[in-house]
C-alpha positions as a printed Julia matrix, in Angstrom:
877×3 Matrix{Float64}:
  99.47   90.31   50.56
 102.03   93.34   51.21
 103.85   91.35   53.82
 104.28   88.04   55.5
 105.77   89.53   58.11
 104.66   88.84   61.55
 103.01   91.96   63.36
 101.34   91.68   66.8
 101.68   88.07   67.2
  99.27   87.57   64.35
  99.74   84.42   62.3
 100.33   84.83   58.67
  96.69   83.15   57.97
  95.43   86.41   60.19
  97.12   89.11   58.23
  96.06   87.96   55.12
  92.79   88.02   56.73
  93.09   91.28   58.06
  94.27   92.66   54.36
  91.56   90.88   52.55
  88.98   92.66   54.7
  90.88   96.03   54.65
  90.83   95.8    50.31
  86.86   95.12   51.03
  86.5    98.31   52.91
  88.76  100.31   50.16
  86.25   99.34   47.31
  83.27   99.63   49.66
  84.14  103.52   50.84
  85.71  104.49   46.87
  83.33  107.5    47.36
  85.35  108.46   50.09
  88.91  107.06   49.03
  90.51  109.99   49.37
  89.74  111.1    52.3
  89.78  107.94   54.19
  92.95  106.37   52.64
  95.62  109.55   51.61
  97.5   108.01   54.94
  99.05  105.35   53.31
 100.88  107.57   51.0
 103.04  108.78   53.71
 105.74  107.11   55.32
 104.53  104.43   58.1
 106.29  101.89   60.37
 105.44   98.12   59.77
 103.26   98.91   63.17
 101.12  101.54   62.48
 100.44   99.7    58.87
  98.99   97.08   60.38
  97.45   99.14   62.82
  95.66  101.47   60.53
  94.59   98.05   58.8
  92.84   96.3    61.34
  91.69   99.22   62.35
  90.08   99.89   58.66
  89.01   95.92   58.24
  86.73   96.1    61.09
  85.11  100.05   60.79
  81.69  100.7    61.19
  80.08  102.04   57.87
  79.01  105.36   59.86
  82.93  105.64   60.67
  83.86  105.18   57.24
  81.09  107.89   56.43
  81.79  110.21   58.59
  85.6   110.9    59.62
  88.93  111.23   57.7
  92.02  109.23   57.77
  93.92  111.76   59.86
  91.86  111.28   62.77
  92.37  107.26   62.66
  96.12  107.65   62.26
  96.56  109.93   65.11
  94.57  107.14   67.5
  96.88  104.67   66.03
 100.09  106.47   66.97
  99.58  107.76   70.14
  98.3   104.23   71.02
 101.62  102.65   69.95
 103.73  105.1    70.99
 101.95  105.01   74.97
 102.71  101.2    74.81
 106.69  102.3    74.94
 105.99  104.34   77.56
 104.1   103.08   80.31
 105.95  101.03   82.54
 103.05   98.27   81.82
 103.07   98.32   78.24
 105.08   95.32   77.69
 102.95   93.41   79.77
  99.84   94.23   77.97
  99.58   90.48   75.07
  99.28   91.96   71.59
  95.6    90.45   71.24
  94.39   92.5    74.13
  96.25   95.92   72.88
  94.45   94.94   69.8
  91.22   94.02   71.38
  90.92   96.47   74.19
  93.74   99.65   73.92
  93.83  100.49   70.0
  90.35  100.71   69.27
  89.17  104.37   68.95
  85.44  103.78   69.32
  83.96  102.57   72.69
  80.0   103.44   72.36
  77.87  105.26   69.89
  79.74  108.9    70.73
  81.27  111.32   68.37
  84.86  110.5    67.08
  87.73  112.78   68.8
  91.19  112.7    69.59
  91.21  112.4    72.94
  94.22  109.98   73.59
  96.66  113.12   73.84
  95.18  115.24   76.2
  94.19  112.22   78.62
  97.51  110.58   78.37
  99.0   113.54   79.76
  96.78  114.03   82.24
  97.14  110.56   83.85
 100.91  109.34   82.81
 102.78  110.93   85.63
  99.55  109.92   88.31
  99.91  106.78   87.63
 103.67  106.49   86.58
 104.67  104.55   89.38
 101.85  102.8    90.27
 101.2    99.26   90.01
  98.69   98.58   87.2
  95.46   97.52   89.68
  96.35  100.86   91.58
  96.56  103.03   87.69
  92.99  101.68   87.18
  91.86  102.74   90.61
  93.76  106.48   90.02
  92.09  106.64   86.8
  88.57  106.34   88.11
  89.08  108.84   91.01
  90.72  111.1    87.49
  86.76  110.46   86.12
  85.27  111.53   89.38
  86.94  114.76   89.37
  85.86  115.36   85.55
  82.13  114.18   85.8
  79.56  112.88   87.7
  76.18  111.21   86.76
  73.36  112.69   85.69
  70.16  110.97   83.81
  69.91  112.14   79.7
  68.94  110.67   76.7
  69.87  108.32   74.05
  72.73  109.77   72.01
  75.97  109.25   73.56
  78.61  112.49   74.37
  82.11  112.12   73.61
  84.72  111.82   76.42
  86.11  115.07   75.8
  82.34  116.43   75.7
  81.79  114.78   79.06
  84.47  116.74   80.32
  83.51  119.54   79.32
  79.86  119.34   80.98
  81.06  117.47   83.73
  78.52  115.58   83.99
  76.35  112.43   81.85
  74.7   109.34   82.06
  76.57  106.03   83.13
  76.9   104.77   79.39
  78.78  108.47   79.41
  80.24  107.73   82.22
  82.16  104.53   81.15
  82.96  106.04   77.94
  85.11  108.25   79.64
  86.3   105.75   81.93
  87.49  103.57   79.55
  89.12  106.09   77.07
  90.93  106.94   79.45
  92.44  103.55   80.65
  93.01  103.24   77.08
  94.95  106.66   77.06
  97.93  104.66   79.47
  97.85  102.03   77.99
  95.56   99.66   79.9
  92.91   97.25   78.37
  89.65   98.23   79.05
  86.59   97.78   78.13
  82.67   99.03   78.52
  79.91   96.64   80.33
  76.62   96.77   79.82
  73.54   95.04   81.53
  70.95   96.2    78.13
  68.37   95.99   80.67
  67.58   94.85   84.13
  64.92   91.63   85.42
  63.96   93.12   88.64
  63.68   96.77   87.79
  63.28   99.0    84.84
  66.48  100.69   83.04
  69.89   99.63   82.4
  73.14  100.4    83.51
  76.79  100.68   82.11
  80.51  100.07   84.09
  83.5    99.39   83.07
  86.55   96.35   83.21
  90.21   96.71   82.9
  92.62   94.49   82.58
  95.56   93.92   84.91
  98.5    91.35   85.1
  96.26   88.67   83.81
  93.24   89.87   85.18
  90.02   91.29   84.68
  88.33   93.74   87.54
  85.58   95.99   87.55
  84.83   99.18   88.11
  81.94  101.87   88.45
  83.12  104.38   85.93
  83.42  107.98   88.01
  82.24  106.72   90.68
  85.73  105.76   93.04
  85.92  102.73   95.16
  88.98  101.96   97.58
  89.46   98.8    95.9
  89.03   97.19   93.04
  84.91   94.99   92.11
  83.1    96.5    94.5
  80.64   98.95   93.34
  77.05   99.74   93.98
  76.16   98.01   91.5
  77.18   94.73   92.45
  74.19   93.67   94.36
  71.68   94.03   91.2
  74.01   92.28   88.42
  73.96   89.68   90.54
  70.22   89.25   89.18
  70.96   89.95   85.7
  69.87   88.25   82.73
  72.78   89.36   80.44
  76.18   90.94   80.95
  77.85   91.6    77.52
  80.87   94.06   75.83
  80.73   94.88   72.37
  84.01   94.65   70.21
  84.29   95.48   66.67
  86.56   93.08   65.26
  86.81   89.13   65.29
  87.31   88.28   68.56
  87.95   84.94   69.47
  87.43   84.6    73.18
  87.95   83.12   75.62
  84.84   84.28   76.37
  81.54   83.17   75.94
  80.62   84.81   72.59
  76.72   85.64   71.95
  76.88   87.25   68.73
  79.53   87.06   66.28
  78.84   88.39   62.44
  80.32   91.14   60.14
  83.62   91.62   62.11
  81.23   92.37   65.35
  81.36   90.19   68.43
  79.23   90.7    71.23
  80.54   88.6    74.26
  78.61   87.57   77.61
  80.24   88.14   80.87
  77.33   87.54   83.02
  79.23   84.56   84.73
  81.83   86.46   86.43
  78.6    88.51   88.07
  75.83   86.66   88.29
  74.42   82.77   88.84
  73.63   81.53   85.04
  71.88   78.79   83.15
  72.2    77.73   79.48
  69.04   77.75   77.79
  69.12   75.24   75.16
  66.26   76.73   72.29
  65.13   74.31   68.55
  63.49   75.79   66.17
  60.82   74.11   63.68
  58.63   74.62   60.84
  54.99   73.36   60.88
  56.38   70.21   58.84
  58.63   69.25   62.34
  61.85   70.61   60.25
  64.53   72.15   61.68
  64.51   75.85   61.1
  68.1    76.89   60.14
  68.87   80.96   60.7
  65.71   81.68   62.45
  66.08   84.59   64.66
  65.78   83.73   68.88
  64.71   86.77   70.72
  65.25   86.52   74.45
  63.54   89.78   75.79
  62.21   90.37   79.28
  59.85   92.87   81.14
  61.44   96.28   81.42
  60.42   99.98   81.09
  56.87   99.03   80.13
  57.95   96.76   77.16
  59.42   93.49   76.14
  63.38   94.06   74.74
  65.36   91.47   73.42
  68.44   91.22   75.61
  69.59   89.35   73.01
  68.76   87.92   69.22
  70.95   84.83   68.26
  70.55   82.92   64.99
  69.78   79.16   64.92
  72.56   76.81   63.58
  71.98   74.29   60.81
  70.27   71.92   62.96
  67.62   74.6    64.02
  69.25   75.12   67.59
  70.09   77.6    69.69
  72.05   78.25   72.79
  72.24   80.8    75.41
  73.73   81.61   78.92
  71.75   83.51   80.78
  71.33   83.83   84.57
  67.97   82.65   86.8
  64.7    84.75   85.36
  62.1    84.58   83.25
  62.0    85.5    79.79
  59.63   85.57   76.6
  61.46   83.91   74.04
  60.29   84.22   70.42
  61.63   82.8    66.91
  60.83   84.16   63.79
  61.66   82.94   60.35
  60.33   83.55   57.21
  57.04   85.43   57.62
  56.11   82.54   60.5
  57.01   83.11   64.06
  56.11   80.98   67.87
  56.46   82.53   71.41
  56.78   80.72   74.4
  57.25   82.18   78.43
  59.76   80.33   79.56
  59.51   80.45   83.58
  63.36   80.09   85.06
  61.95   77.17   87.92
  61.37   74.94   84.87
  64.77   73.49   84.04
  63.52   72.07   79.98
  64.64   72.46   76.74
  62.47   75.28   74.53
  61.29   74.27   70.93
  59.0    76.97   69.21
  57.28   75.55   66.22
  56.65   78.39   63.81
  53.25   78.14   62.98
  51.81   81.72   63.36
  51.68   84.32   61.11
  48.68   86.54   62.67
  48.96   87.45   66.43
  46.5    86.08   68.9
  43.41   88.21   70.12
  42.0    89.14   73.5
  43.79   89.49   76.82
  46.86   87.8    78.45
  47.7    87.67   81.74
  51.32   86.53   83.08
  53.96   87.06   85.48
  57.69   87.92   84.88
  59.87   86.68   88.0
  63.58   87.86   88.15
  66.49   86.39   89.5
  66.44   86.7    93.35
  68.24   88.25   95.18
  71.8    86.91   96.37
  74.25   87.66   98.85
  77.35   87.78   97.9
  81.18   87.1    98.67
  82.4    88.15  101.81
  85.15   90.56  101.38
  87.54   91.66  103.96
  87.22   94.96  105.73
  89.65   97.54  104.38
  91.77   99.34  106.7
  90.14  102.61  108.55
  93.0   104.42  107.29
  92.55  103.39  103.53
  88.77  104.13  104.04
  89.49  107.84  105.45
  91.99  108.24  102.49
  89.39  107.14  100.25
  86.6   109.46  101.59
  89.26  112.36  101.81
  89.69  111.54   98.0
  85.89  111.6    96.98
  85.45  114.83   99.02
  88.76  116.21   96.91
  87.47  115.35   94.04
  84.13  116.35   94.21
  85.35  119.94   95.12
  88.18  120.21   92.0
  84.81  119.04   89.96
  82.55  122.14   91.83
  85.44  124.19   91.37
  85.28  124.15   87.71
  81.54  124.09   87.21
  81.91  127.19   88.89
  83.89  128.68   85.87
  80.29  128.19   83.96
  78.53  131.35   83.36
  76.65  132.52   86.07
  72.93  133.87   86.02
  73.93  137.47   86.18
  76.08  137.21   83.39
  73.61  135.59   81.2
  71.39  138.78   82.05
  73.89  140.68   81.61
  74.54  139.62   77.58
  70.59  139.86   77.22
  70.28  143.12   77.85
  73.07  143.65   75.55
  72.03  141.76   72.43
  68.31  143.02   73.5
  66.55  139.34   74.42
  64.8   138.0    77.2
  66.88  137.1    80.29
  64.83  134.32   81.29
  65.04  132.6    77.66
  69.08  133.01   77.49
  69.54  131.86   81.01
  67.67  129.29   80.42
  69.97  128.27   77.15
  73.59  129.12   79.28
  72.67  126.98   81.96
  72.02  123.73   79.7
  75.18  124.94   77.7
  77.36  124.66   80.69
  81.12  124.0    79.74
  80.13  125.15   76.31
  78.61  128.21   77.49
  80.95  130.46   76.16
  80.73  129.02   72.77
  76.86  129.7    72.77
  77.49  133.57   74.04
  79.67  134.31   71.35
  77.03  133.18   68.78
  74.52  135.21   69.96
  76.86  138.0    70.86
  77.88  137.73   66.94
  74.91  136.58   65.58
  71.8   138.22   67.37
  72.09  142.34   66.11
  71.82  140.98   62.23
  69.06  138.07   63.15
  67.35  139.25   66.34
  65.63  136.72   68.07
  66.31  133.26   65.65
  69.72  132.76   67.08
  68.09  132.5    69.91
  64.86  130.7    68.43
  67.52  128.23   66.89
  69.47  126.9    70.31
  66.13  126.35   71.38
  64.89  124.35   68.82
  67.58  122.03   69.8
  68.08  119.18   72.42
  69.16  120.04   75.74
  72.72  117.94   75.11
  73.04  119.83   72.15
  74.15  122.91   73.89
  77.19  121.28   75.11
  78.71  119.56   72.0
  77.67  121.98   69.0
  79.82  125.21   68.29
  79.84  128.35   66.55
  80.76  126.64   62.68
  77.46  124.44   63.0
  75.08  127.03   64.42
  76.08  129.58   62.11
  75.47  127.22   59.2
  72.0   126.33   60.66
  71.08  129.98   61.09
  71.77  131.35   58.37
  70.86  128.45   55.92
  67.82  127.84   57.06
  66.45  132.12   57.5
  67.24  132.06   53.45
  64.88  129.27   52.94
  62.33  130.46   55.14
  59.62  130.84   52.85
  55.87  131.49   53.81
  55.82  128.54   55.96
  53.86  129.36   59.28
  56.6   129.91   62.39
  55.72  127.21   64.37
  56.35  124.9    61.27
  59.45  126.95   60.24
  61.08  126.49   63.44
  59.95  123.1    64.44
  60.88  121.14   60.92
  63.58  123.71   59.03
  64.62  125.73   61.33
  66.04  122.9    63.98
  69.18  120.9    62.96
  68.17  117.81   65.21
  66.33  115.01   63.13
  67.01  111.78   64.81
  69.84  111.26   67.75
  72.84  111.43   65.28
  75.69  114.0    65.81
  74.42  117.68   64.81
  77.41  118.75   61.81
  77.43  121.93   59.79
  75.11  120.29   56.61
  72.79  123.01   55.17
  75.17  124.83   53.26
  76.75  121.54   51.61
  73.11  120.32   50.5
  72.33  123.64   49.2
  75.29  123.78   47.05
  74.5   119.71   45.97
  71.99  120.83   43.85
  71.49  122.84   40.8
  68.4   125.79   41.4
  65.91  123.99   38.85
  66.81  120.3    41.17
  66.34  122.09   44.32
  62.89  123.6    42.23
  61.59  120.18   41.59
  62.57  119.21   44.96
  60.24  122.01   46.54
  57.58  121.22   44.45
  57.87  117.46   44.87
  60.02  115.8    47.63
  59.13  112.6    46.74
  62.17  112.9    43.41
  64.3   113.76   45.92
  63.65  110.5    47.95
  63.74  109.12   44.28
  66.97  110.74   43.62
  68.29  109.14   47.12
  66.87  105.88   46.46
  68.71  105.19   42.57
  72.21  106.69   43.79
  72.31  105.77   47.1
  73.22  102.24   48.96
  71.57  100.55   51.5
  73.7    98.8    54.1
  72.75   97.31   57.31
  75.27   98.02   59.87
  75.98   96.88   63.38
  72.8    97.38   65.73
  74.04   99.92   68.07
  75.06  102.19   65.05
  71.74  102.3    63.52
  70.65  105.92   62.54
  73.84  107.37   64.25
  75.57  108.19   60.7
  75.9   111.79   60.72
  73.75  113.59   57.26
  77.2   114.98   55.3
  78.73  111.32   55.82
  75.81  109.42   54.33
  75.45  111.56   51.44
  79.34  111.79   51.08
  79.7   108.01   51.05
  76.73  107.0    49.27
  75.88  104.35   51.87
  73.96  103.94   55.1
  71.62  101.92   56.87
  67.71  102.53   57.02
  67.79  105.2    59.77
  70.95  106.99   58.38
  69.89  107.47   55.07
  65.98  109.14   56.6
  67.85  111.32   58.46
  69.87  112.16   55.1
  66.58  112.63   53.79
  64.78  115.52   56.45
  68.61  117.06   56.31
  67.95  117.75   52.55
  64.54  118.83   52.98
  65.02  120.96   55.74
  67.95  122.82   53.84
  66.43  123.53   50.82
  63.19  124.79   52.98
  61.23  121.93   52.87
  59.23  121.04   56.14
  60.23  117.53   56.81
  60.84  115.13   60.11
  60.25  111.39   61.14
  57.28  110.36   62.28
  56.87  111.35   65.92
  55.87  106.93   66.54
  57.01  104.89   63.49
  59.92  107.23   62.49
  59.64  107.21   59.01
  60.46  109.92   56.92
  58.01  112.59   56.63
  57.58  115.8    54.61
  55.02  118.38   54.47
  52.94  119.36   52.03
  49.21  121.09   51.21
  47.89  118.19   51.85
  49.36  117.39   55.26
  51.98  114.82   56.21
  53.0   112.55   53.36
  55.23  109.52   53.9
  58.78  109.75   51.69
  57.75  106.64   49.59
  60.81  104.5    47.58
  60.16  102.27   44.83
  59.34   98.65   44.98
  63.28   98.39   43.09
  64.84   99.59   45.99
  66.3    97.84   48.86
  64.28  100.85   50.56
  61.28   99.6    49.95
  58.68  101.24   51.27
  54.79  101.52   51.26
  52.79  104.44   51.61
  52.36  103.87   55.23
  47.9   103.61   55.75
  47.24  105.36   59.0
  44.71  104.93   61.67
  43.94  106.08   65.31
  44.35  104.4    68.39
  42.1   106.25   71.14
  42.96  104.45   74.81
  40.35  104.81   77.56
  40.42  104.66   81.77
  39.57  101.12   83.22
  36.65  101.95   84.45
  36.49   99.24   86.57
  40.17  100.34   87.82
  41.31   99.0    91.61
  42.01  101.65   93.88
  45.81  100.86   93.71
  46.09  100.8    90.19
  48.45  103.31   88.72
  48.3   105.95   86.55
  49.48  105.71   82.81
  52.56  106.76   82.13
  53.98  105.32   78.61
  57.35  103.45   79.05
  56.95  103.07   83.33
  53.6   100.68   83.18
  52.27  100.95   79.39
  53.24  100.46   75.83
  52.06   99.45   72.93
  53.95   97.75   69.91
  53.0    97.44   66.39
  53.97   93.34   64.62
  56.52   93.96   62.21
  57.53   90.95   60.0
  56.92   89.09   63.54
  58.56   91.25   65.6
  56.53   93.62   67.89
  58.37   97.4    67.07
  57.66   99.46   70.05
  56.61  102.83   69.67
  57.96  105.73   70.38
  56.47  108.39   72.92
  57.83  110.3    75.8
  59.05  108.72   78.39
  56.67  109.22   81.34
  53.85  110.71   79.57
  50.52  110.53   81.27
  48.42  112.74   79.91
  47.23  109.24   77.11
  43.49  109.57   77.21
  42.83  113.19   76.09
  43.78  112.99   72.5
  43.96  109.59   70.17
  47.23  108.36   68.45
  48.17  108.3    65.29
  49.4   105.24   64.44
  49.88  102.84   61.61
  47.37  100.52   60.09
  48.16   96.74   61.57
  48.4    94.38   64.37
  49.28   95.89   67.87
  49.65   94.95   71.39
  49.21   96.8    74.35
  51.52   96.01   76.89
  50.82   97.04   80.75
  52.9    96.01   83.97
  52.62   96.82   87.67
  56.21   96.14   89.27
  55.91   94.42   93.19
  58.72   94.68   95.53
  61.15   91.48   94.39
  61.0    92.9    91.06
  58.06   90.75   89.5
  56.03   92.17   87.21
  52.18   91.62   86.72
  51.85   91.74   83.11
  48.9    92.21   80.87
  48.55   91.63   77.03
  45.84   93.2    74.99
  45.96   92.44   71.38
  44.21   94.63   68.91
  44.17   95.98   64.97
  44.18   99.21   64.04
  42.6   100.14   60.61
  43.01  102.47   57.92
  41.16  105.64   58.66
  39.68  104.11   61.71
  39.37  105.1    64.86
  40.61  101.91   67.37
  39.33  102.28   70.83
  41.21  100.42   73.62
  40.63  100.16   77.04
  44.11  100.75   79.16
  43.36   98.23   82.0
  46.16   96.62   84.53
  45.76   93.75   86.58
  45.09   93.37   90.28
  47.77   94.36   93.11
  47.25   94.49   96.45
  49.04   96.62   98.88
  51.37   94.71  101.5
  52.23   96.99  104.66
  53.52   94.71  107.17
  55.02   96.12  110.44
  58.15   95.63  109.26
  60.15   97.45  112.84
  60.03  100.58  114.7
  62.35  103.76  114.8
  64.84  103.97  117.49
  63.7   107.16  119.68
  65.82  110.32  120.4
  68.16  110.71  117.72
  70.02  113.65  117.1
  70.24  115.07  113.96
  71.74  118.59  112.33
  70.26  120.58  110.1
  72.32  122.26  107.26
  72.58  125.78  109.32
  73.98  123.45  111.81
  71.31  123.63  114.57
  70.81  120.12  115.74
  66.68  118.88  115.93
  65.34  115.48  117.0
  64.66  113.17  113.89
  61.0   113.05  115.66
  60.85  116.68  115.41
  61.13  116.34  111.52
  58.83  113.31  110.84
  55.9   115.4   112.99
  52.8   113.15  113.91
  51.3   112.18  110.32
  53.22  109.74  109.16
  56.99  110.08  107.06
  59.18  109.39  103.95
  63.01  109.15  105.74
  65.71  107.86  103.29
  69.87  107.68  104.31
  70.85  108.85  101.14
  74.83  109.29   99.51
  74.33  112.16   97.23
  77.6   111.46   94.93
  75.98  108.54   93.69
  73.99  107.47   90.91
  71.23  104.58   92.99
  70.79  108.36   95.23
  70.78  110.38   92.27
  67.87  108.23   91.01
  65.85  108.38   94.11
  65.72  112.24   94.01
  65.09  112.63   90.75
  61.75  110.29   91.26
  60.96  112.4    94.53
  61.05  115.73   91.74
  58.42  114.09   89.4
  56.45  112.54   92.39
  56.78  116.31   93.84
  52.65  116.66   92.81
  51.24  113.81   94.89
  53.52  114.06   97.48
  52.41  117.59   98.27
  49.02  116.46   97.97
  49.75  113.32  100.49
  51.48  116.48  103.46
  54.0   114.4   104.81
  58.02  115.15  105.33
  60.5   113.57  103.47
  63.75  113.56  105.57
  66.61  113.26  102.92
  69.5   112.37  105.88
  73.42  112.37  105.27
  76.57  110.62  107.37
  79.89  112.14  107.31
  81.05  109.45  105.27
  79.19  110.21  102.62
  78.92  113.94  102.82
  81.16  116.27  100.61
  81.28  120.09  100.31
  79.78  120.31   96.75
  76.66  118.91   97.65
  74.05  121.83   97.3
  70.22  121.08   98.19
  69.3   124.16   95.99
  70.69  122.31   92.85
  66.85  120.27   93.38
  64.3   123.27   93.68
  61.58  120.73   91.93
  61.44  118.51   95.56
  58.44  118.51   97.76
  57.76  121.17   99.41
  58.39  119.39  102.91
  61.51  117.49  101.69
  64.94  118.79  104.19
  68.19  117.5   104.46
  70.01  116.45  107.08
  73.34  115.44  108.61
  73.11  112.5   110.87
  76.53  112.3   111.96
  76.56  109.42  114.68
  74.49  106.92  112.1
  72.47  106.36  115.71
  69.25  107.28  113.84
  69.96  104.24  110.98
  71.48  102.0   113.41
  68.26  101.58  114.76
  66.63  100.14  112.02
  68.44   97.06  112.24
  69.21   97.17  108.69
  70.41   92.72  107.08
  73.14   92.3   106.01
  72.48   92.23  102.55
  70.54   96.03  102.49
  73.86   97.31  103.74
  75.81   94.88  100.7
  72.74   96.98   98.9
  73.96  100.3    99.97
  72.73  103.58   99.83
  70.06  104.87   99.73
  67.85  103.21  102.23
  64.23  104.32  101.92
  61.51  104.15  104.44
  58.36  104.85  104.72
  57.11  105.58  108.67
  53.19  105.33  109.86
  52.0   107.42  112.61
  53.2   105.44  115.34
  56.71  105.85  113.82
  56.87  102.3   112.77
  58.51  100.59  109.77
  55.98   99.96  107.06
  58.57   99.79  103.61
  62.06   99.49  103.32
  64.44   99.36  100.47
  68.44   99.45  100.14
  70.38  100.43   97.46
  69.53  101.04   93.24
  65.8    99.94   92.38
  64.46  102.13   89.63
  60.74  102.94   91.19
  61.35  102.85   94.7
  60.0   106.8    95.06
  56.39  105.52   94.1
  56.6   102.23   95.63
  56.87  104.6    99.04
  54.33  106.88   97.72
  52.11  104.03   96.89
  52.24  102.53  100.71
  52.18  106.54  101.89
  49.27  106.62  100.3
  47.87  103.21  101.62
  48.29  104.65  104.97
  47.08  107.92  104.8
  43.27  106.12  103.57
  43.3   103.57  105.93
  43.93  106.66  108.64
  41.23  108.45  107.03
  38.49  105.68  107.15
  39.43  105.24  110.22
  38.44  108.46  111.35
């Protein structure tokens, strides 16, 4: 102990624990001691010293590897200084400051020094407001900066989010939490890991004001707190949680607490809950302490663990969840047991670990989500406040649109392409994706295209779309020049994909090639090229495996892992691939198994580590899996689509691990899949309108060197197309060119899909994305799609031209009077669920399907109903 003086209201025992953990991290990070801990050599206040020690004490291994102490010191000083400046600073208790203001990390984003920039923009805007109003104002600012778009799993940083002006919900909420913390307001990112009633998940924000936590939809402001389009689906959630990088004592329910990492369960603030009591026993009837209990639900055609908890000394575990079905699996010592927990069966769960081989055959069952529930009645806001709110939304969208107008245009891209002698279509495709980073990309192309011809462009094309918005010239130069120096005689495709390309998994791209090319002697590099398994041997001997926090696995960048000489399995695998590519050795993570491999004259070979290492692996045995269509397929069976209605998973250590293939992949029968030999489970599922999943398990085994043939089948499902009402005639709408038209004229006589939408909100964007993905079958069906926008939902920044892939018969119209929508006589629950309001109409303008609010998959449901109506008409003719 260096001091017994109490700071941050921490008693002597807590300070001693922090000091102990801090010293453990100093020893753990010995290889980067200078980079991380030199900041303690300068003059620090007592608060700065303990805030830094607190941060380091609970710092994930990847952050110890990837960042330097100056960055953490800047976060600490900014947070402490802001606390003194903001009007509510002294009202935030120390424990909330430590857990929800001081932390620099929010999700899995790249850590940057964002606090000062955001404080400068927000401090004056919020200085004269209450804490609650400051939260609302901060979200209006976030709305000005960014809006929703779906993207890959890598989480961009708050500053990159601002540069890009859009991102997925996990990135919107990361931005909003960062903004709130930058002005001293406690904030946390809240997730439902997976929805039970539909696919995907969602993230939002909770912020604390004067003794109470409130929620907001990040970058999607409402006129008051505790309101958002996700409120109705949240009432059907099975878990809503947040992560805290510390030993957090509550008062919320704690789901998981280990290694200074805490997950708290916030579900009861949103949805009806129940406790599930699980007892795990061995075959002798004795309790099994420390067993893993996985609580899994059906989502995206796989069974995803929303939580994994451990049994206590009595072999028992308790979990608070929603009122829906779960698949509960217990695993310990190579044995497992699984039970389908039905929500209506109010009984405890007993798991006897007596299985070591998977079942055989086919198993069918239903997964029923929590039922829809109406929310509490809230007092309507004054009309004046609603008008002010709508004006703020319009102004925010306009501000963001004006910023996006500064991005490089297609004309500028064509001019650049001509200047550097590159194909204009390809150059524009890159610059369009780079958005706010486009000028950085232009500078790189201007500087490097003449000496290196098309290779700079080929490098950019090899990267993920998201990489183009946060990769700068230093990194691009390193990978371009470093890769070309190791080109060798490899075929062009091999060189581009497995040497030139810097992207390996979902790690942050950094300039690693020069580092690795200088890290080994010429003789060592030649040895590795001759036999890359020698490189694996070096890494195993000199590097330590350390399993870190679950959500950060595989997120360490190669330079950080290399310099710390420690990392989780995935980060060490990424390091191996990065070193190989730097030395001109084609390498990859296997597309589905994600194991490190290198290319030799014999084809792709696994990087095999010896049995004495924590990174123990055996050489993988591979087989082939050939899927076949079901010849008895019912007429209403969906088209096979990976991660949408089917997936397959390999049994590993008692747990089924889903194989990774592109979402929505439909070409599943033409070529066999290369998979590891082992026991597998094929999962197929069909969603019903109420969210129930009709699930089928097919168990099979793949033997090394053999091809296993499996029929991809689904359970039968009758399409229900009742008459729900009829369209009120005579509604007058306005086309975007200003001319008026009756709704019936747009619909025609062959039926239609109609939707009232809110273009700025995530649920509508999901629907539009689905309609774009379904353009081919919708065009074949040939019915009109009418997307209507009311005055309150309209904003000047909306441009239908931004959706060129919509079906050809799609038309956008203004519905100023809402008369047509009122004709549908929506129930109160539908109004609360909010936009979009989606309908399928038959030839008599009768409503045969309707859905409101957020629900992934409504586009396919509408297509299915419309197709069934069309088929019935054809049969009757």
